[in-house]
Short mmCIF file of C-alpha atoms and ligand atoms in Angstrom, two decimals:
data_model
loop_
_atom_site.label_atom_id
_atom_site.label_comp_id
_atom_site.label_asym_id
_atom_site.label_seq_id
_atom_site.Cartn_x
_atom_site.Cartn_y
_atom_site.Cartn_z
CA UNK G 251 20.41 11.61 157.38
CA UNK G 252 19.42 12.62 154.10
CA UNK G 253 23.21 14.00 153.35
CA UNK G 254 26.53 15.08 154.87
CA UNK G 255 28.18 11.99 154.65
CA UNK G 256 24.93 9.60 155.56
CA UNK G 257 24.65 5.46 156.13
CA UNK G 258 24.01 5.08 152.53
CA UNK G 259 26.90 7.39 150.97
CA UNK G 260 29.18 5.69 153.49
CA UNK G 261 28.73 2.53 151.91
CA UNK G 262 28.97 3.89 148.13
CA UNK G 263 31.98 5.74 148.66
CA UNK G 264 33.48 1.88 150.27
CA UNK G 265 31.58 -0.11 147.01
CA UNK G 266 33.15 2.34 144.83
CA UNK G 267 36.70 1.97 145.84
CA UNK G 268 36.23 -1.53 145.82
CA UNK G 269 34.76 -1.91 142.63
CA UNK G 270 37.40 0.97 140.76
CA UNK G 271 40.39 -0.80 143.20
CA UNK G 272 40.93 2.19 144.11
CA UNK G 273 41.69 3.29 148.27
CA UNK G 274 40.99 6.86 148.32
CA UNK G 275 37.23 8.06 146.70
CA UNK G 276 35.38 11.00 147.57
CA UNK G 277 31.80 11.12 145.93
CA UNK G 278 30.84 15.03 144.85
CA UNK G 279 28.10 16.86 143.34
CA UNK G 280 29.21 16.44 139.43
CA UNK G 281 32.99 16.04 137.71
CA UNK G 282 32.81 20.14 136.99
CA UNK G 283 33.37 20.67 140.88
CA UNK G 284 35.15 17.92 141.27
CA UNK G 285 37.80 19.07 138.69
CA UNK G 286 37.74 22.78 140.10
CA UNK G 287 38.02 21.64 143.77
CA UNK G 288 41.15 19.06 142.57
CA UNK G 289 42.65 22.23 140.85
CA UNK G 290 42.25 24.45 144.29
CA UNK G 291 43.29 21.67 145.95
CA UNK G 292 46.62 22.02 144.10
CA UNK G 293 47.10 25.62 144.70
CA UNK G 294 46.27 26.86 140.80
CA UNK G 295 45.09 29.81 141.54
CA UNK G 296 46.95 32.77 139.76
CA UNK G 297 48.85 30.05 137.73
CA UNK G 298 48.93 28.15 134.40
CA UNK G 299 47.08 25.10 134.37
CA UNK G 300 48.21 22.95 130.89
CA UNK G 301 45.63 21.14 129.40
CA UNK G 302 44.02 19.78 126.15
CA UNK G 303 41.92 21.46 124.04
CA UNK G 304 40.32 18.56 122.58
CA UNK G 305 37.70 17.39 125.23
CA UNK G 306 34.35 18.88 126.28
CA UNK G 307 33.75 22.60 127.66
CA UNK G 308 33.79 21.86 131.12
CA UNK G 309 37.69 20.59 131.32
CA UNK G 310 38.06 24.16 130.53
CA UNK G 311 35.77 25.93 132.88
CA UNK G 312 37.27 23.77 135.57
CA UNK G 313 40.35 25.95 135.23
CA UNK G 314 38.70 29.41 134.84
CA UNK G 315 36.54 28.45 138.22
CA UNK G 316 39.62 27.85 139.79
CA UNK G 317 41.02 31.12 138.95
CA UNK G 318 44.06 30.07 136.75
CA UNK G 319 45.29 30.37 133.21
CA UNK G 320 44.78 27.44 130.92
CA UNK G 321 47.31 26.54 128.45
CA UNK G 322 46.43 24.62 125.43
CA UNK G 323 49.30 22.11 124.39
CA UNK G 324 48.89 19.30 122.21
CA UNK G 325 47.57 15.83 121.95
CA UNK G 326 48.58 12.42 120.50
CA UNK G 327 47.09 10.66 117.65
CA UNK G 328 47.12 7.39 119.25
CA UNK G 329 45.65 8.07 122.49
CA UNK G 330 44.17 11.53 121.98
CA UNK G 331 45.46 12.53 125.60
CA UNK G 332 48.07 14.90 126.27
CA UNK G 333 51.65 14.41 124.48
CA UNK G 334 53.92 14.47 127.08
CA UNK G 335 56.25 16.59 125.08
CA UNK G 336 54.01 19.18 124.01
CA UNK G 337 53.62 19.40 127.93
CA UNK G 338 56.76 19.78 129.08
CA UNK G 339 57.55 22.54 125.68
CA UNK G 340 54.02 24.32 127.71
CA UNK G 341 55.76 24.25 131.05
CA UNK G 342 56.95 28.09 131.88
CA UNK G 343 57.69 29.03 135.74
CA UNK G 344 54.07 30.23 136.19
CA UNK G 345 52.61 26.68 135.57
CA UNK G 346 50.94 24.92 138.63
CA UNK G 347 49.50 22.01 137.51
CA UNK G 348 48.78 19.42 134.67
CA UNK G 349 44.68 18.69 133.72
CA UNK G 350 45.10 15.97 131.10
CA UNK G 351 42.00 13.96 129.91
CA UNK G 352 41.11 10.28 129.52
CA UNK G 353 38.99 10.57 125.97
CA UNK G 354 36.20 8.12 125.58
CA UNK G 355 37.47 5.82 127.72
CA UNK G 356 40.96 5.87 126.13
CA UNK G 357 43.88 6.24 128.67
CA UNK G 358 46.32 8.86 127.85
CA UNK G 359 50.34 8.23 128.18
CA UNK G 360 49.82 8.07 132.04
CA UNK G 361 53.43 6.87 132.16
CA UNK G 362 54.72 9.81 130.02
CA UNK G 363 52.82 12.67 131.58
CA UNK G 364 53.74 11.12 134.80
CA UNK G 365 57.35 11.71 134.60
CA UNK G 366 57.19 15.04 132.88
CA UNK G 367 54.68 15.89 136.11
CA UNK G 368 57.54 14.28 138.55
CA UNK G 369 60.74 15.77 136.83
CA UNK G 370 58.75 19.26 136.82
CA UNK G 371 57.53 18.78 140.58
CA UNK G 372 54.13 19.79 139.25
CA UNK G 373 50.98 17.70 140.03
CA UNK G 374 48.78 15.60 137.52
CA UNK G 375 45.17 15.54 137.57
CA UNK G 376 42.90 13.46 135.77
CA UNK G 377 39.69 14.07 133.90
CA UNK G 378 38.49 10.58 134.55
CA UNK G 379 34.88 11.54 133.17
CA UNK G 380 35.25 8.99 130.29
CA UNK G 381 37.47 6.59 132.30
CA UNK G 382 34.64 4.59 135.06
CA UNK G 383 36.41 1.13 135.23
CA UNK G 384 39.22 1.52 132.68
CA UNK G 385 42.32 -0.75 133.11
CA UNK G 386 45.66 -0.47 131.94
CA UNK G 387 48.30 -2.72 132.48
CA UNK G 388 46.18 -4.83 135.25
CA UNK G 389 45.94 -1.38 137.20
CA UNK G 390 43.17 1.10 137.40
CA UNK G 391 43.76 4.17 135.29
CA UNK G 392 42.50 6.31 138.50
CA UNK G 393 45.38 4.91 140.20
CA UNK G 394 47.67 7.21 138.01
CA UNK G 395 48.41 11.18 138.84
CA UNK G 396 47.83 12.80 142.03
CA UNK G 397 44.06 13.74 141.55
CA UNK G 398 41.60 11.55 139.28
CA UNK G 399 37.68 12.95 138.86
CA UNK G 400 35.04 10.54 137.96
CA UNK G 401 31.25 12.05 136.18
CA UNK G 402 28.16 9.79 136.80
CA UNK G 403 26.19 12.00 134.49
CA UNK G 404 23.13 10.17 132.73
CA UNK G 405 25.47 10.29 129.71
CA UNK G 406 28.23 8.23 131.41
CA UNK G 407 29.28 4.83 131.45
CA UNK G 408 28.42 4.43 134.94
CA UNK G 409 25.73 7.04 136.53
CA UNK G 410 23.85 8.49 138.79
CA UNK G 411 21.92 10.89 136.64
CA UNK G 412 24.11 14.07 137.65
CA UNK G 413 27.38 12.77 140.16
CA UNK G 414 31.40 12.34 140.70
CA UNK G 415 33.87 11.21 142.46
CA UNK G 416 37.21 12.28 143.33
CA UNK G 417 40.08 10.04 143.64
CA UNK G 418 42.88 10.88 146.16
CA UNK G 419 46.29 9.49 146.34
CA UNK G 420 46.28 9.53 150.13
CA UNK G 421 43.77 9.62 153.10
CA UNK G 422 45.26 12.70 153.89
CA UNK G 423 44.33 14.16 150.61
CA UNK G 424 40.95 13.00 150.94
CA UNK G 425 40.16 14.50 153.83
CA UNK G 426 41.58 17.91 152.66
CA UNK G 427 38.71 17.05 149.37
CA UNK G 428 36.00 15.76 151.71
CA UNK G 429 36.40 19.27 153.31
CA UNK G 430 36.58 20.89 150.06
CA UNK G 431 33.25 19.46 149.13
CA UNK G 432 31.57 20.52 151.91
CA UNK G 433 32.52 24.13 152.81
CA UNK G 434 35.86 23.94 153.43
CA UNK G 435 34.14 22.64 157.26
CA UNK G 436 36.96 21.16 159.96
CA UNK G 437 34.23 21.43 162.79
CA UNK G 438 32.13 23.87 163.98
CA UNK G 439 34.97 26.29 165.30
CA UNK G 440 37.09 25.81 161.88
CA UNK G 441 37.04 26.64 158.61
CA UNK G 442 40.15 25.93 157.05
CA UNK G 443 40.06 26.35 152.98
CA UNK G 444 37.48 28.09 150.54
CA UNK G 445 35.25 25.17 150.03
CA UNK G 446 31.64 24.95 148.82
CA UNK G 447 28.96 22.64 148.64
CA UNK G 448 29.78 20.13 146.19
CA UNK G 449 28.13 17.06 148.35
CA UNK G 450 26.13 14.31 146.76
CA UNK G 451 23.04 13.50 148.70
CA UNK G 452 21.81 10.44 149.87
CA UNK G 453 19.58 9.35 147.27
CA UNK G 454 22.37 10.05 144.95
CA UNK G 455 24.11 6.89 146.64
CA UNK G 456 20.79 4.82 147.04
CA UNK G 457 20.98 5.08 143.09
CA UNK G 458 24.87 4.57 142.90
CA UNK G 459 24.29 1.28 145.23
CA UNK G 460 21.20 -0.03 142.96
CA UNK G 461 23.83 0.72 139.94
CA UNK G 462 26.80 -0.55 140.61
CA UNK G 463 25.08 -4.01 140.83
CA UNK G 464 24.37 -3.53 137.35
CA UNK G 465 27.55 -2.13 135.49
CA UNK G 466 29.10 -4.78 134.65
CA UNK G 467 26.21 -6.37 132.49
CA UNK G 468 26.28 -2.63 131.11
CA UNK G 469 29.58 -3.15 129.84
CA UNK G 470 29.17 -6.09 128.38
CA UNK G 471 26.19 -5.19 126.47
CA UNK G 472 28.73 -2.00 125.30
CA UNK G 473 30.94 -4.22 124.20
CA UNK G 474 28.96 -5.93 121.99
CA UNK G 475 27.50 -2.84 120.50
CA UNK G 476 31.65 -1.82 119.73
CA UNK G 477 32.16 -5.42 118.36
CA UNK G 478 29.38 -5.22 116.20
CA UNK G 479 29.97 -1.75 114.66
CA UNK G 480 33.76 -2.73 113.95
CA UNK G 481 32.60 -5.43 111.98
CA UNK G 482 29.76 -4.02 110.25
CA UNK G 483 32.08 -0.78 109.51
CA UNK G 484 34.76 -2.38 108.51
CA UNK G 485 36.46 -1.92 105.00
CA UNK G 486 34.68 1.13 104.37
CA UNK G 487 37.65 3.66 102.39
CA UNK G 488 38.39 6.42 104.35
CA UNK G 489 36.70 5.52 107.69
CA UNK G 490 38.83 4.55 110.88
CA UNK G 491 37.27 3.31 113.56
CA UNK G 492 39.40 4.19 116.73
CA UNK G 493 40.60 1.75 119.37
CA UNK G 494 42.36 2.10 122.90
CA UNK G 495 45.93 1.29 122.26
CA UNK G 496 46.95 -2.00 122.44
CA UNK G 497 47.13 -3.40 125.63
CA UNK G 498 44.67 -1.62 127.09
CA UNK G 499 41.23 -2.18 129.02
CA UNK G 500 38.07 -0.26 127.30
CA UNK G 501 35.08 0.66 128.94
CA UNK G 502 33.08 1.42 124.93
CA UNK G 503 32.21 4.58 126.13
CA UNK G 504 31.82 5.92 122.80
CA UNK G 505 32.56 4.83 119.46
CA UNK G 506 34.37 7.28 117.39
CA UNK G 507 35.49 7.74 114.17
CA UNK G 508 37.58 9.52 112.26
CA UNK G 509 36.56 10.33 108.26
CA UNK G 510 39.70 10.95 106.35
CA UNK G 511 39.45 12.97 102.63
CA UNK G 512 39.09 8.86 100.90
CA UNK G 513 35.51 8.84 102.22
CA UNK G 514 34.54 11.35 99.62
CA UNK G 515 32.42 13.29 102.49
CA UNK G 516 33.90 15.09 104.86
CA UNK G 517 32.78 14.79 108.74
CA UNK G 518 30.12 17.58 108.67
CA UNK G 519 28.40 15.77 105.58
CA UNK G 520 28.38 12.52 106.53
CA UNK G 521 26.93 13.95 110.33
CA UNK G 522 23.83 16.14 108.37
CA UNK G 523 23.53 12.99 106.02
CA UNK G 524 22.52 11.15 109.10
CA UNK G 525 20.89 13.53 111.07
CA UNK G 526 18.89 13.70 108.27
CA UNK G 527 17.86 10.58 108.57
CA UNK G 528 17.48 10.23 112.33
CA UNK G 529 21.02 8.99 113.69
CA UNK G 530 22.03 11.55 116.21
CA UNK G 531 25.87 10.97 115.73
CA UNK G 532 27.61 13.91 117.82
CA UNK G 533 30.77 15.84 116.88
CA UNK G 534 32.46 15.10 119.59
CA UNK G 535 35.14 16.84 120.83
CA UNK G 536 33.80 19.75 118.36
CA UNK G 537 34.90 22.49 118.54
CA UNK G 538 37.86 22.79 120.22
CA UNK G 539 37.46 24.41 123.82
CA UNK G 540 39.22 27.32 122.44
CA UNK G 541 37.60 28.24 120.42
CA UNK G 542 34.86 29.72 122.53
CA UNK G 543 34.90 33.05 123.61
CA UNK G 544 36.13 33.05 127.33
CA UNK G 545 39.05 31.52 125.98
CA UNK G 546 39.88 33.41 122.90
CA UNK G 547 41.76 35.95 125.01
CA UNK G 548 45.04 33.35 125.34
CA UNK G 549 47.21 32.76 122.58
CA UNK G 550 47.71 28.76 123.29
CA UNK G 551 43.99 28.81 122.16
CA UNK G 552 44.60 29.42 118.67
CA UNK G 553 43.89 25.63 116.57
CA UNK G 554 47.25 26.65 114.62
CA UNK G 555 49.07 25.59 117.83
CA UNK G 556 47.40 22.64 118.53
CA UNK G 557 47.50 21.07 114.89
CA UNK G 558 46.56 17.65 116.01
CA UNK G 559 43.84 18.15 118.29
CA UNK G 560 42.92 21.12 115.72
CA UNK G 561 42.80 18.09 113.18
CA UNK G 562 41.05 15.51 114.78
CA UNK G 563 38.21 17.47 116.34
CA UNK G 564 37.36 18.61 112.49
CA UNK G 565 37.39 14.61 111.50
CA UNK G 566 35.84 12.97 114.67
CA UNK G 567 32.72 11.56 114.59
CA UNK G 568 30.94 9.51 117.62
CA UNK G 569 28.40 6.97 116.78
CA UNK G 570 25.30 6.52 119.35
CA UNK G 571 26.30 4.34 121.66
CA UNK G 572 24.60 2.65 125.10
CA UNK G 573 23.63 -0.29 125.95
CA UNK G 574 20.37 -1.13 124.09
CA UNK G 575 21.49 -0.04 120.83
CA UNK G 576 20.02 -2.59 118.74
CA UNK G 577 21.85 -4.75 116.46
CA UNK G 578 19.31 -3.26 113.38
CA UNK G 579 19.41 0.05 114.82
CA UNK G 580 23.22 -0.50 113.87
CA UNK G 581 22.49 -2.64 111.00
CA UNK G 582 20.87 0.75 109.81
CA UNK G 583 23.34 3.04 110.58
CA UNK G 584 26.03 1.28 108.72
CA UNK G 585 23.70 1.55 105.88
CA UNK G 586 23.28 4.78 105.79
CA UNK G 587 26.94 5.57 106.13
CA UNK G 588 27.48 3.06 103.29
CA UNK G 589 25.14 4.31 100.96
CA UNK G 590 26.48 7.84 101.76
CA UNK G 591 30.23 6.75 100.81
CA UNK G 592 28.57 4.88 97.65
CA UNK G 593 26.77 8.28 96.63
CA UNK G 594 30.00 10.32 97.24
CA UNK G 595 32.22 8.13 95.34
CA UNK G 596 33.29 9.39 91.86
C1 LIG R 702 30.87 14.85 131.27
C2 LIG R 702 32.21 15.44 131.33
C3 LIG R 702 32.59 16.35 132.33
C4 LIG R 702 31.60 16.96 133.30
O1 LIG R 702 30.99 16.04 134.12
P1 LIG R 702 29.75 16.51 135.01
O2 LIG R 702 29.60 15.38 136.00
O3 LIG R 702 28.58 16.60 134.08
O4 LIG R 702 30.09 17.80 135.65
C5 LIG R 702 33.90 16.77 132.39
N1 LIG R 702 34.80 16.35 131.50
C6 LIG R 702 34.49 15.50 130.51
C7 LIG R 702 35.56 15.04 129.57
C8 LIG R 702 33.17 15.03 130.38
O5 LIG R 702 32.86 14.23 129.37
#
């Protein structure tokens, strides 16, 4: 068995659950189809989907691939997710479903969204691609919504160079995804939904196996790479270096700040000065998803309507961050950004 469901991707999908505490985890090709299979799964098609604008291309493209309208409503400074209310103002009778995003490892207001989902009938998924292993209030994050989707791309926390997983709420709705994934296949006589193939091979789970014994000493080693940039960051005017909020578990997926008018560069400066010399900082979310042009065409695109995401996406700057950044690597890069703020100053 080299796929469909083999020895090996048996026992990754059961590690996985155990190690996210979560009961219901279907692994899939990559979080794109993942998200656009959740979204089908939820009946989207020909309907509004709300989401954020703030978060990288492919929250968007899950929508369009699953043939519904995405409307761009407004995020929260605090946890850059979704605000609740600027959901529920989005809401019209076309909307089908809610795609909010976990950024960077942040949760979003999973009990605010959750109600507005529940008093609205409507379901919740999850763009978990930032949100392997996060923890809030001695829960998984994936536990919240009705759909969670997972990315084990290289760039992720956890990975498998290219990979997903979809979390379910019940086994009934995993089944209906395991399906999904693999042709919409009951058994040889039935067919029972558009799926496609969306499976995860067996060496994908060989490598997810090998990996999973290892995340955990990959988080650590993240969170001293956070630690240390906080403190060697820290008093800089005009430089804030963002943090889950309070009472929250972090998995240090990235390390972003936000450079405020004080700093005497603005973000784009400050990211050429070190490019320039050799940090590869990313703007990150930059730009906002609509601003490209398959999504120009709907008015909720438009920054003006999403002032805070509009905001933070032209101040937001992510810091390289993995595991074997070096403590003079970062030594070096807090340097350069304080030299930088020393030349701007007046
Ligand atoms: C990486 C990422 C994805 C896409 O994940 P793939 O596994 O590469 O398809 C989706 N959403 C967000 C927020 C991501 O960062």
């Amino acid at each position: 068995m080299l796929t469909n469901g083999g020895p090996l991707m048996q026992r990754f999908e059961v590690a996985l659950a155990d190690h996210l505490g979560v009961p219901h985890v279907s692994t899939v090709a990559n979080a794109t189809l993942g998200l656009v299979l959740a979204l089908q799964q939820h009946g989207v098609q020909c309907h509004e989907v709300i989401t954020t604008p703030f978060s990288f291309i492919a929250t968007g493209h899950s929508v369009l691939w699953a043939g519904a309208t995405p409307v761009f409503a407004d995020i929260e400074r605090h946890t850059l997710g979704l605000d609740p209310e600027a959901v529920e103002r989005a809401i019209t009778p076309r909307t089908k479903a809610i795609l909010a995003v976990h950024c960077y490892g942040f949760a979003c207001d999973v009990v605010g969204l959750g109600q507005v989902a529940e008093r609205h009938g409507l379901p919740l998924v999850y763009d978990a691609a930032h949100a392997f292993g996060v923890r809030i209030a001695g829960q998984s994050v994936l536990d919240h919504g009705h759909t969670s989707v997972l990315s084990f791309h290289a760039t992720k926390v956890f990975n498998t160079f290219e990979g997903g997983a979809v979390v379910s709420r019940s086994s009934a709705a995993k089944l209906e995804m395991d399906r999904l994934i693999n042709y919409g296949i009951v058994d040889d006589m039935h067919v029972e939904s558009l799926g496609m193939n969306a499976k995860a091979s067996e060496f994908t789970a060989a490598l997810g196996l090998v990996q999973l014994e290892h995340v955990g000493e990959y988080l650590e080693r993240r969170r001293q790479v956070d630690g240390r940039y906080r403190d060697l960051l820290d008093g800089i005017p005009g430089l804030v270096c963002l943090a889950p909020p309070a009472g929250q578990g972090h998995n240090y997926y990235n390390f972003p700040i936000l450079v405020d008018p004080r700093f005497g560069l603005s973000r784009d400066q400050l990211f050429a000065e070190l490019r320039a010399r050799g940090v590869h900082a990313r703007r990150y979310f930059y730009p906002l998803i609509g601003h490209f042009p398959m999504y120009r065409q709907f008015s909720s695109a438009d920054p003006a309507r999403t002032p805070v995401a509009a905001e933070i996406a032209e101040r937001v700057l992510c810091l390289p961050m993995f595991p074997d950044l070096e403590e003079q690597e970062q030594i070096g890069i807090a340097d350069t950004i304080r030299a930088a703020f020393a030349r701007a100053a007046p």
